Coordinates of C-alpha atoms and ligand atoms in Angstrom, one line a residue:
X1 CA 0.0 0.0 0.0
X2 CA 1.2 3.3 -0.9
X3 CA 1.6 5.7 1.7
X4 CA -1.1 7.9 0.4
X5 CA -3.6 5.0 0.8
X6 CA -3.0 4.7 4.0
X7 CA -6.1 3.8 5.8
X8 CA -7.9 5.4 8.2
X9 CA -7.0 3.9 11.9
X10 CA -3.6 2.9 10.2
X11 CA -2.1 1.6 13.8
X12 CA -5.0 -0.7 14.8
X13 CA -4.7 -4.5 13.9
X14 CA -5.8 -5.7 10.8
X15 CA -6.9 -8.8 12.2
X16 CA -8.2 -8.4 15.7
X17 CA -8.4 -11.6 16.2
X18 CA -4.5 -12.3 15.8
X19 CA -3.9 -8.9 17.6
X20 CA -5.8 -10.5 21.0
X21 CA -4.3 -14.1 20.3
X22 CA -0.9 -12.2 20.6
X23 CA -1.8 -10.0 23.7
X24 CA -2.6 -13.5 25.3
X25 CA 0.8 -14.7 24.4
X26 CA 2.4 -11.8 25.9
X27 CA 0.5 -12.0 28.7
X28 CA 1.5 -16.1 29.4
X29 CA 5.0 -15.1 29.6
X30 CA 4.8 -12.2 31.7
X31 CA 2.8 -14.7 34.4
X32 CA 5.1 -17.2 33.9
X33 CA 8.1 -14.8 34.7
X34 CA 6.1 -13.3 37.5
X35 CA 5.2 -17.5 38.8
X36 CA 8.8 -18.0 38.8
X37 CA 10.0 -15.3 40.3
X38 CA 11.5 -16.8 43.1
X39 CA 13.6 -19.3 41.3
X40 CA 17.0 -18.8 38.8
X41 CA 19.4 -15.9 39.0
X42 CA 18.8 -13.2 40.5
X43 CA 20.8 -10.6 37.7
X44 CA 21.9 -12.2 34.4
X45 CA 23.9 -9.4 32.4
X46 CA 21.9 -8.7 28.5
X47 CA 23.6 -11.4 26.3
X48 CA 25.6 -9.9 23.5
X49 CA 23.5 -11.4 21.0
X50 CA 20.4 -9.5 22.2
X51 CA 22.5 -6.3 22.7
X52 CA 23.7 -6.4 19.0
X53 CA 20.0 -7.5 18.3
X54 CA 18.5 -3.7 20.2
X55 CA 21.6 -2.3 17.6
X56 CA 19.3 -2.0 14.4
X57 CA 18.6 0.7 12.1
X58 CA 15.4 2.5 12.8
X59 CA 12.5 0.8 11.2
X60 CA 10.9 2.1 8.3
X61 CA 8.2 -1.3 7.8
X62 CA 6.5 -2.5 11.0
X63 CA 6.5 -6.5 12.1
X64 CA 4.0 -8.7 12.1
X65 CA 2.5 -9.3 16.0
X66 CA 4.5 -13.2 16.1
X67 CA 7.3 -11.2 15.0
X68 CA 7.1 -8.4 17.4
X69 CA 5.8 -10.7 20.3
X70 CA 9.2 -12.8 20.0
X71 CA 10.9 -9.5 20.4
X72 CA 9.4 -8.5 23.4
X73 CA 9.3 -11.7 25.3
X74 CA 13.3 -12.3 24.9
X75 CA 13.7 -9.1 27.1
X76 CA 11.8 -10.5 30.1
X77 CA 14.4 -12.5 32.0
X78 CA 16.9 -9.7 31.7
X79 CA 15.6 -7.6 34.3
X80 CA 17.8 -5.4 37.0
X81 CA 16.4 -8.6 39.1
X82 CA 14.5 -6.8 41.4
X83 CA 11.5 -9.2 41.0
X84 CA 14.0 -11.9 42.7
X85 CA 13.3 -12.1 46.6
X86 CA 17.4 -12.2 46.8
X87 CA 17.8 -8.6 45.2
X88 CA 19.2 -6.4 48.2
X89 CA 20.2 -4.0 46.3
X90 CA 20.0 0.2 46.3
X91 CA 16.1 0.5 47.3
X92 CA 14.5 -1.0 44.5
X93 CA 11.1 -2.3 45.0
X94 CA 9.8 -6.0 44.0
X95 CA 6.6 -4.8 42.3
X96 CA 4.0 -7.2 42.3
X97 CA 1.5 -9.7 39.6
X98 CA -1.6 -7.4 39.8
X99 CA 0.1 -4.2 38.2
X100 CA -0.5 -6.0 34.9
X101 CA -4.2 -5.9 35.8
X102 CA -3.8 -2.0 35.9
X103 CA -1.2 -1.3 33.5
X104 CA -3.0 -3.1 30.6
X105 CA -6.2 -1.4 31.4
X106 CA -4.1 2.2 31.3
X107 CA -2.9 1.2 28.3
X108 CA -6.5 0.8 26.3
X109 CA -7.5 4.1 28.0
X110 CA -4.6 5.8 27.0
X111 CA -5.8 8.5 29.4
X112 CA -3.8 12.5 29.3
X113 CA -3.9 13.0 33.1
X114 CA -2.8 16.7 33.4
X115 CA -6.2 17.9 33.7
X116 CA -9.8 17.9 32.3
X117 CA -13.3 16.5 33.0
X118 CA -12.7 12.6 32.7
X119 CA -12.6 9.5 35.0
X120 CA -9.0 9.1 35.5
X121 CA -8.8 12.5 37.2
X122 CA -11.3 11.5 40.1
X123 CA -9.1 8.2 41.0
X124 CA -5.8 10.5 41.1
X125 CA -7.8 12.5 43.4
X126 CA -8.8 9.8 45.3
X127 CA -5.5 8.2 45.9
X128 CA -4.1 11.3 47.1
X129 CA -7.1 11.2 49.3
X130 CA -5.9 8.0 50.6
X131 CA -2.4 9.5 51.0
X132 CA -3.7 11.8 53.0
X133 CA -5.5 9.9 55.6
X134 CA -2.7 7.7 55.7
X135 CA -0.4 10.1 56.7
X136 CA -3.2 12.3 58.9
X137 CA -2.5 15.4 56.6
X138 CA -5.3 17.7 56.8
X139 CA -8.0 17.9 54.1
X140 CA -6.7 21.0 52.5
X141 CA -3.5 19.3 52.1
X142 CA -3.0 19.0 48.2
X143 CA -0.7 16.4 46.5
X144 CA 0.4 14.5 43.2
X145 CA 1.3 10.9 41.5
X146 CA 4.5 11.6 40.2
X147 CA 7.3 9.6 39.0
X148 CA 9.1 9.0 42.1
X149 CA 10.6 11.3 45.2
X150 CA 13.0 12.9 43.0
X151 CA 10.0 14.7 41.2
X152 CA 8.2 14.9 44.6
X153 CA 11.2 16.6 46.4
X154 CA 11.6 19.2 43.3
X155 CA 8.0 19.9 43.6
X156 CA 8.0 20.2 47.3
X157 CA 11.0 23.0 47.5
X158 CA 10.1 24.6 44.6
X159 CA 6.8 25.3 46.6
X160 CA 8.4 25.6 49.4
X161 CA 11.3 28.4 47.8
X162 CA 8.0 30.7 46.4
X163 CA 6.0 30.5 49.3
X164 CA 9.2 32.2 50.8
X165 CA 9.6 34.9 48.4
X166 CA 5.6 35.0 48.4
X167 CA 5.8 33.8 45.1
X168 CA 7.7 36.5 43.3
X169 CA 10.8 33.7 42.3
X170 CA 8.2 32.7 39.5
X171 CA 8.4 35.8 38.0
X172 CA 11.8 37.7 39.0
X173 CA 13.9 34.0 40.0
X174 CA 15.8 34.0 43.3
X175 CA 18.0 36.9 42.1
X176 CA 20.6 37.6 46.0
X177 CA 17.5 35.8 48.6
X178 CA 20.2 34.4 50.2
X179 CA 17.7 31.6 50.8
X180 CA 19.3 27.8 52.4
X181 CA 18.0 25.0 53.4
X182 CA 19.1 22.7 56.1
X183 CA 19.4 18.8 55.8
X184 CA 21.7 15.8 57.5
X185 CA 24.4 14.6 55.6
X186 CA 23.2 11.1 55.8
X187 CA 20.0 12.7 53.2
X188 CA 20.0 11.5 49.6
X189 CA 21.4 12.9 46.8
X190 CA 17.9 14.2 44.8
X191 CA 17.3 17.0 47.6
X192 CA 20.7 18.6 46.4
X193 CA 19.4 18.1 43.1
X194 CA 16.5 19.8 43.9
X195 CA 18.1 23.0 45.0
X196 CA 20.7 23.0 42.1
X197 CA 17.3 22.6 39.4
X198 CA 15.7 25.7 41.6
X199 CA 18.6 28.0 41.1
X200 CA 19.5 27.7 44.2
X201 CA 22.9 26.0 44.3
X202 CA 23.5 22.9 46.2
X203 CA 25.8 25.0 48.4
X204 CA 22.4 26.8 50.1
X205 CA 21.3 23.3 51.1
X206 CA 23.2 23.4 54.2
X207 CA 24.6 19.6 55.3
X208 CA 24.6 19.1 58.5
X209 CA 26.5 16.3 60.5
X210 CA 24.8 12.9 61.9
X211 CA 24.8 11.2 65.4
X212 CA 26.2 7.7 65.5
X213 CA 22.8 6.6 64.9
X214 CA 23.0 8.6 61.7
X215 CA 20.6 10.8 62.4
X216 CA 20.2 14.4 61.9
X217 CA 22.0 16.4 64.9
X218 CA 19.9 18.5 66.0
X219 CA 22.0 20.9 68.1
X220 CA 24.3 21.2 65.1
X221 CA 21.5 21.8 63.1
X222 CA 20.3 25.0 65.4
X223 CA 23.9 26.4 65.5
X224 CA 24.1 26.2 61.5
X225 CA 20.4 28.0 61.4
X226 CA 21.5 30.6 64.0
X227 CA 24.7 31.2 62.3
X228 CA 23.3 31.5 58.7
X229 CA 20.8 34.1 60.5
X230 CA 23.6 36.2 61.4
X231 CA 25.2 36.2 58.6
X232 CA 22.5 37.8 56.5
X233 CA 20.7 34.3 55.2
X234 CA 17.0 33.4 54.6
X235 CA 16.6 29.7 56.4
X236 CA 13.6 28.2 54.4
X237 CA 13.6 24.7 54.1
X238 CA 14.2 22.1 57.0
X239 CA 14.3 18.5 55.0
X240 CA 14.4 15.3 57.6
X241 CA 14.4 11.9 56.4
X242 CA 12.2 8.7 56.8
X243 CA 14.5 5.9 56.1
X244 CA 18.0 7.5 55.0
X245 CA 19.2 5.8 52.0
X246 CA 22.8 4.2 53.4
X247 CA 21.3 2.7 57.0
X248 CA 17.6 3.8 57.1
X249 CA 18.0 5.9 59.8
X250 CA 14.8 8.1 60.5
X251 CA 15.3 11.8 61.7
X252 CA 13.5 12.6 65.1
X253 CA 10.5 14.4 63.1
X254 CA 8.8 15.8 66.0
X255 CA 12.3 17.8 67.2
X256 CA 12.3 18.7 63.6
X257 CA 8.6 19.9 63.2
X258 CA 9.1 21.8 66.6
X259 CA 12.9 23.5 65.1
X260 CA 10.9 24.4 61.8
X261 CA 7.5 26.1 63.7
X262 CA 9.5 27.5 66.1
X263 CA 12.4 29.0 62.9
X264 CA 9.2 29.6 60.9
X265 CA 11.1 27.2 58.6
X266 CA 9.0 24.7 55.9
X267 CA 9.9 21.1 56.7
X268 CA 10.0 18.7 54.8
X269 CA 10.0 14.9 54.5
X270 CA 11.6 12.6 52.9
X271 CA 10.0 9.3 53.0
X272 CA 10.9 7.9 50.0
X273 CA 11.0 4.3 51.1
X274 CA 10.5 4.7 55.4
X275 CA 7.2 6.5 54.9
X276 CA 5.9 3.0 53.3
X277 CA 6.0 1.8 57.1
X278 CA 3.3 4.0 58.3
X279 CA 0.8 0.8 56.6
X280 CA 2.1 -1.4 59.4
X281 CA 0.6 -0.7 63.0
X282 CA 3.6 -2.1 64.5
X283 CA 6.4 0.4 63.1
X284 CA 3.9 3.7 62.4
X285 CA 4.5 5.1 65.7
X286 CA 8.6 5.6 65.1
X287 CA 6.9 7.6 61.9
X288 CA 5.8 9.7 64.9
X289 CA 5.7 13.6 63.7
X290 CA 5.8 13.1 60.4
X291 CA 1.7 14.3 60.5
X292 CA 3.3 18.0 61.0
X293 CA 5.6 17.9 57.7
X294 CA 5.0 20.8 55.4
X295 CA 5.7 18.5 52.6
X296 CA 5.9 14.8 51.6
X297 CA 7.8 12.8 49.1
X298 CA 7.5 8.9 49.0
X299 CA 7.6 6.3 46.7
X300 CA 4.8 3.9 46.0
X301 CA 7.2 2.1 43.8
X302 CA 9.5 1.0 46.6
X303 CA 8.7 -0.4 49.7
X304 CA 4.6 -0.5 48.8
X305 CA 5.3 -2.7 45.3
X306 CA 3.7 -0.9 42.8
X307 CA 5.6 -1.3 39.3
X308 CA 8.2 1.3 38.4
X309 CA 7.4 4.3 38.4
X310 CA 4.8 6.0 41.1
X311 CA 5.5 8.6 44.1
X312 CA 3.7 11.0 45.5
X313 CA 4.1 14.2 47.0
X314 CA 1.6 15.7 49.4
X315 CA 1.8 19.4 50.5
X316 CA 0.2 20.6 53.8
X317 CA -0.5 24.3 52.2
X318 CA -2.4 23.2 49.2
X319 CA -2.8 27.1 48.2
X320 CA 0.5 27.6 48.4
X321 CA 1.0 24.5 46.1
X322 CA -1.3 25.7 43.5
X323 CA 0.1 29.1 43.5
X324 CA 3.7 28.1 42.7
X325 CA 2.6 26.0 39.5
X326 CA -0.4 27.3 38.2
X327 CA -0.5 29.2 35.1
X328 CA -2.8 28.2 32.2
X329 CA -2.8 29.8 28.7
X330 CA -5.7 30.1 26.7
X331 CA -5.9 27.2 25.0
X332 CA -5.9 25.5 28.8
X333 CA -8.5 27.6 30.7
X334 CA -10.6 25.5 32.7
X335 CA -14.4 26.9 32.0
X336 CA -16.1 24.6 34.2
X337 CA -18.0 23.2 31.0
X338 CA -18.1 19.7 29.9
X339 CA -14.6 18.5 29.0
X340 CA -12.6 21.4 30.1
X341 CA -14.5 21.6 33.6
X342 CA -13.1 19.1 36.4
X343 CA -11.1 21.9 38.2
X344 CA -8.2 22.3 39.9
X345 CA -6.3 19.9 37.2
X346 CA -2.8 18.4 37.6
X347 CA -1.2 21.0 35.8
X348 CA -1.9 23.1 38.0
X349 CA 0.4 21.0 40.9
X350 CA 3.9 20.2 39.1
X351 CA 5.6 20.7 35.8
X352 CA 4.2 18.3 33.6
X353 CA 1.5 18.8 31.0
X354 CA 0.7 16.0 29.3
X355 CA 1.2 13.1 32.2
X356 CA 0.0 8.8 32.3
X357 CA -2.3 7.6 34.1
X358 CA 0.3 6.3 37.0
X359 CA -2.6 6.7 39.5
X360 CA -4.1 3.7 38.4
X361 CA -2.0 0.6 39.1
X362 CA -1.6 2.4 42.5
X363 CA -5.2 2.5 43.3
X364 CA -6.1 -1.1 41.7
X365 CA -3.0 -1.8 43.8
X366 CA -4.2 -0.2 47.0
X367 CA -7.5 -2.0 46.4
X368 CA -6.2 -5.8 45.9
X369 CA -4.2 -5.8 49.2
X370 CA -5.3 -3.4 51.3
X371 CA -2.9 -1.3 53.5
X372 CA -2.9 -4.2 56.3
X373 CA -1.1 -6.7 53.9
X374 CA 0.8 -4.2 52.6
X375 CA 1.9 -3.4 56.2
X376 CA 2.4 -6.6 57.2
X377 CA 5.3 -7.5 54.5
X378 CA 7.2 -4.4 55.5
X379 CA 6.9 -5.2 59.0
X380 CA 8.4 -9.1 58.2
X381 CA 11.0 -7.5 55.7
X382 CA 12.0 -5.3 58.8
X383 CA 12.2 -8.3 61.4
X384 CA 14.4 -10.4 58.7
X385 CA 17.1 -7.3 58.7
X386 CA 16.7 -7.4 62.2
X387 CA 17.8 -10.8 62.6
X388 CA 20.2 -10.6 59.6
X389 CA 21.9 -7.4 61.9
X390 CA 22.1 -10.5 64.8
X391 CA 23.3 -13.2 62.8
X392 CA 26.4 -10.8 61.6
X393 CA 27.3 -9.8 64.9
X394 CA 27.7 -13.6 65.9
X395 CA 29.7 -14.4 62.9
X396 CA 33.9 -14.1 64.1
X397 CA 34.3 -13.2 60.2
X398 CA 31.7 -10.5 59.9
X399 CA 31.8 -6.5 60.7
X400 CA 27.9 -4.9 61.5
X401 CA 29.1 -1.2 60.1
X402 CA 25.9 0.3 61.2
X403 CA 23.1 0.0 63.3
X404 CA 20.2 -1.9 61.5
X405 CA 17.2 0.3 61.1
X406 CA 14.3 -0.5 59.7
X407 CA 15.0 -2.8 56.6
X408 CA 18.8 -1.9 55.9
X409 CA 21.9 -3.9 57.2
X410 CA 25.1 -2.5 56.3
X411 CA 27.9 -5.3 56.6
X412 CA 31.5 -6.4 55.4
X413 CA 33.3 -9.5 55.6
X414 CA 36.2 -9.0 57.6
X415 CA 38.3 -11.8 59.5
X416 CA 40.6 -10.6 62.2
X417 CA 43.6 -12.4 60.0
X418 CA 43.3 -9.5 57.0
X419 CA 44.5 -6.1 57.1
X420 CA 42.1 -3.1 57.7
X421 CA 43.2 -1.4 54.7
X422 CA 42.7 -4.3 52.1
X423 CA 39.1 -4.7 53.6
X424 CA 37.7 -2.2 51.2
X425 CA 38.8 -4.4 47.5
X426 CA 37.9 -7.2 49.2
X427 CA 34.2 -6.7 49.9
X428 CA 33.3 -4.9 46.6
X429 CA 34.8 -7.9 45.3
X430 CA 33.0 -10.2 47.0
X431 CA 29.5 -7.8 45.8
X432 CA 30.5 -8.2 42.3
X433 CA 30.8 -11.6 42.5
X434 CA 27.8 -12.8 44.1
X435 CA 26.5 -10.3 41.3
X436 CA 27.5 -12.0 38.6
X437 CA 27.4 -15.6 40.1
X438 CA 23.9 -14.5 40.0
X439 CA 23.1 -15.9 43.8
X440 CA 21.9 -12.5 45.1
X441 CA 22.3 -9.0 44.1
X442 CA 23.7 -6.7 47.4
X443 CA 24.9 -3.0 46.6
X444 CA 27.7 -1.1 48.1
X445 CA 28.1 1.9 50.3
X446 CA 30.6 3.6 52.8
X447 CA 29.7 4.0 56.4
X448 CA 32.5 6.5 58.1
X449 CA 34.4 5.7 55.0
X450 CA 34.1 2.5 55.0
X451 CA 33.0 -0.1 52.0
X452 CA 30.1 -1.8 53.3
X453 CA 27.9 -4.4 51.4
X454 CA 24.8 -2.9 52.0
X455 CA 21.7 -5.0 52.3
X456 CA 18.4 -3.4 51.7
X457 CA 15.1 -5.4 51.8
X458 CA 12.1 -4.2 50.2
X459 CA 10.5 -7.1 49.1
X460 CA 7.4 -9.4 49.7
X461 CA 8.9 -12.2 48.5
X462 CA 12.3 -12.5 50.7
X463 CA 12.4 -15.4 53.2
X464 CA 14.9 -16.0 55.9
X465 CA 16.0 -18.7 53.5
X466 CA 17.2 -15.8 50.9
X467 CA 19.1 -14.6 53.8
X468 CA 20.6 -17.6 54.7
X469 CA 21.7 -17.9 51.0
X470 CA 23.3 -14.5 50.8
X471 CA 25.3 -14.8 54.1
X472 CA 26.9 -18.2 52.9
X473 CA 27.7 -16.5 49.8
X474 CA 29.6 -13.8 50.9
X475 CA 31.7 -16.2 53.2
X476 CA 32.1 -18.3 50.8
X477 CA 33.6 -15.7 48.2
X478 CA 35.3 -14.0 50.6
X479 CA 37.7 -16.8 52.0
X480 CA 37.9 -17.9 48.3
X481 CA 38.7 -14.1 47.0
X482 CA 41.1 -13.5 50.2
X483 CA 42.8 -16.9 49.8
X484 CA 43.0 -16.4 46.0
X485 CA 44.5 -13.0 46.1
X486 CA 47.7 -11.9 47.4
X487 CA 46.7 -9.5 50.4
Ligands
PLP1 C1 15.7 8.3 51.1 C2 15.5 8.4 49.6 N1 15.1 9.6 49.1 C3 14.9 9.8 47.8 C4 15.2 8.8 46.9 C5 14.9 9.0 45.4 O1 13.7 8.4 45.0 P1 13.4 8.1 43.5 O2 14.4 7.1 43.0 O3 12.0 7.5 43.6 O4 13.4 9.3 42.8 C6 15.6 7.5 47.3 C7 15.9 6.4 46.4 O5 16.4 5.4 46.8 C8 15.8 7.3 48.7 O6 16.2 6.2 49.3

């Protein structure tokens, strides 16, 4: 066919019939990946075949759906591994079967979710709703699905930076505000990213030094405000963390909420991960303060198993919120009228225009398990690190580099018989190793400089077993790696 007879609906199937005999295909193989998720390696690097295979011109002709279907399936087992209950890496959550439920009914509504009268506007709404009420914000609280707390905490301080300036920065930029922020050096990396994308500079979000718990110190923290008063600064932005990223530490919110009232300071809280705990009745109370935040970033993607990607932000001063994002054109006005009614829209709460429908799989999701279950995983995931944190201190051969918290153990293999000093080789060694044996997939850190295998467990589907397995391992390689090696 010429491309001048191209038919009307030119990207829908031909034959139906074949298209929704390939779907089911598809379909098979993603449940049979997700059945067998707790069996084979846990992380098997792309084959070169199937790397040179991705290496293809762009296409001008389409496939046929057997064709295409092959294409797509080959990917599946060559995941980062996080579906594997031994993947204790970074913080990467295990997702879960009944996304697919959502994601394929996204998928045939194709739905534009920055704004407008339609259905998939009302279950954004709702899940922040349920956001709210989960972490006791009050009803004027506003908030947003976004892609994860990176987004979140951008949104959050960029609120938080024109409510300071009473929202003049959106028209005139930060020009000499002198405005900083204060957070512990133990707080991740996205909330100086944050202030560098505001114009800020990463230098005005003030680090300040941890406790041996790793936690924010407080005292330093009030000499750093007091200090940065004198010297002719604008405090405005107090961030504490929920579940720090290297030990899962969680700031003392409450001193924090009290600092920020008290310094007329917004606070903020990271909970990418920690704030996941507030589902389980057992570990909500250490959440204790976080109800007072001015802000909220967390992940629905991590510790709650919803597919890749999903956070949320939630902002006490939902005014405020609106005010530093808002601004429709013409073509956008919302007239209260049939399909441009539905006001406020999402547009009008973060950067993005044209946005999926990520609220979805994260309200089907809510709605298949319920905050207890969810809870209840996070609270077993929490008393495995626990007793992974025992079983290290027992073990002559093993270092515990910092006090387990939450769902984090940080660890290294280190007999008395090697030298301090070669300690650091050895155990990202041993990581790689177990990597690419493929028996479990740990990540590295430093605590107070030193390299720690870092063991981070945010998934439903680890067992004591999987623990078992990985602390053989890294025996195991390290006597053969230390043996092996001339150290
Ligand atoms: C404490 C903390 N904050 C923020 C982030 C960034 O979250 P995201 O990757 O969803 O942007 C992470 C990621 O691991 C985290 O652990």
């Amino acid at each position: 066919m010429r491309e001048t007879e191209v038919a009307t609906g030119a990207l829908d199937p031909k034959d139906w019939a074949a298209f929704e005999a390939s779907l089911h295909k598809v379909l098979s193989a993603a449940v049979d990946k997700l059945k067998a998720a707790e069996t084979g390696r846990v992380w098997t690097p792309p084959p070169e075949d199937i790397k040179a295979q991705l290496h293809a011109p762009l296409p001008v002709k389409g496939l046929e759906y057997d064709a295409l279907v092959a294409q797509l399936t080959v990917l599946l087992p060559y995941g980062v591994g996080n579906t594997h209950p031994r993947f204790f890496g970074w913080v990467h959550g295990s997702g879960s079967p009944g996304n697919l439920l959502a994601e394929i009914i996204g998928a045939a509504m194709n739905a534009n979710c920055g704004g407008r009268d339609h259905i998939a506007i009302y279950v954004e709404r709702q899940v922040v709703e349920w956001c709210r009420s989960l972490f006791q914000f009050p009803d004027s609280a506003s908030g947003l699905i976004v892609s994860g707390t990176s987004m979140a905490t951008i949104i959050a301080a960029k609120t938080a930076r024109d409510r300071a300036l009473d929202f003049t920065s959106r028209t005139d930029g930060v020009g000499d505000t002198k405005l900083v922020g204060y957070v512990s050096e133990q707080a991740h990396s996205c909330l100086a990213r944050a202030f560098d994308m505001l114009g800020l500079g990463t230098q005005a979000l003030r680090k300040i030094p941890a406790t041996a718990g790793f936690e924010i110190d407080l005292a330093a923290l009030q000499v750093q405000i007091s200090r940065d008063r004198a010297d002719g600064f604008h405090p405005f932005f107090l961030g504490g963390t929920v579940g720090t990223v290297n030990t899962a530490a969680i700031d003392d919110l409450k001193a924090l909420a009290e600092i920020a009232e008290r310094e007329q300071i917004w606070s903020h809280a990271d909970g990418a991960f920690g704030a996941c705990a507030m589902t389980s009745s057992e570990l909500a109370p250490r959440l204790s303060g976080i109800e007072r935040a001015d802000s909220l970033a967390f992940d629905f993607h991590k510790w709650m198993h919803v597919n890749y990607d999903a956070g949320c932000v939630l902002i006490r001063d939902g005014d405020a919120h609106r005010r530093a994002f808002a601004a429709r054109p013409d073509y956008l006005a919302a007239n209260g009228v049939a399909l441009a009614g539905g006001d406020p829209w999402p547009v009008d709460f973060g950067p993005e225009l044209s946005r999926g429908f990520r609220a979805l799989k994260v309200w089907s999701h809510l709605l298949e398990h319920g905050t207890e279950k969810i809870g209840r995983a996070i609270a077993e995931n929490c008393a495995l690190v626990s007793g992974l944190g025992e079983k290290v201190q027992a073990h002559p051969d093993l270092e515990l580099l910092a006090p387990v918290s939450l769902n984090i153990c940080c660890l290294r293999y280190a007999p008395a018989s090697l030298k301090r000093a070669q300690l650091d080789d050895l155990n990202t060694a041993i990581v790689a190793q177990i990597q690419n044996e493929g028996i479990a997939a740990p990540s590295t850190t430093r605590i107070d400089g030193a390299l720690a295998i870092r063991v981070n467990i945010t998934n439903h589907r680890t067992r004591e077993e999987d623990i078992d397995i990985l602390l053989d391992a890294i025996i195991r390689t390290g006597v053969d790696l230390s043996s092996g090696r001339s150290l």
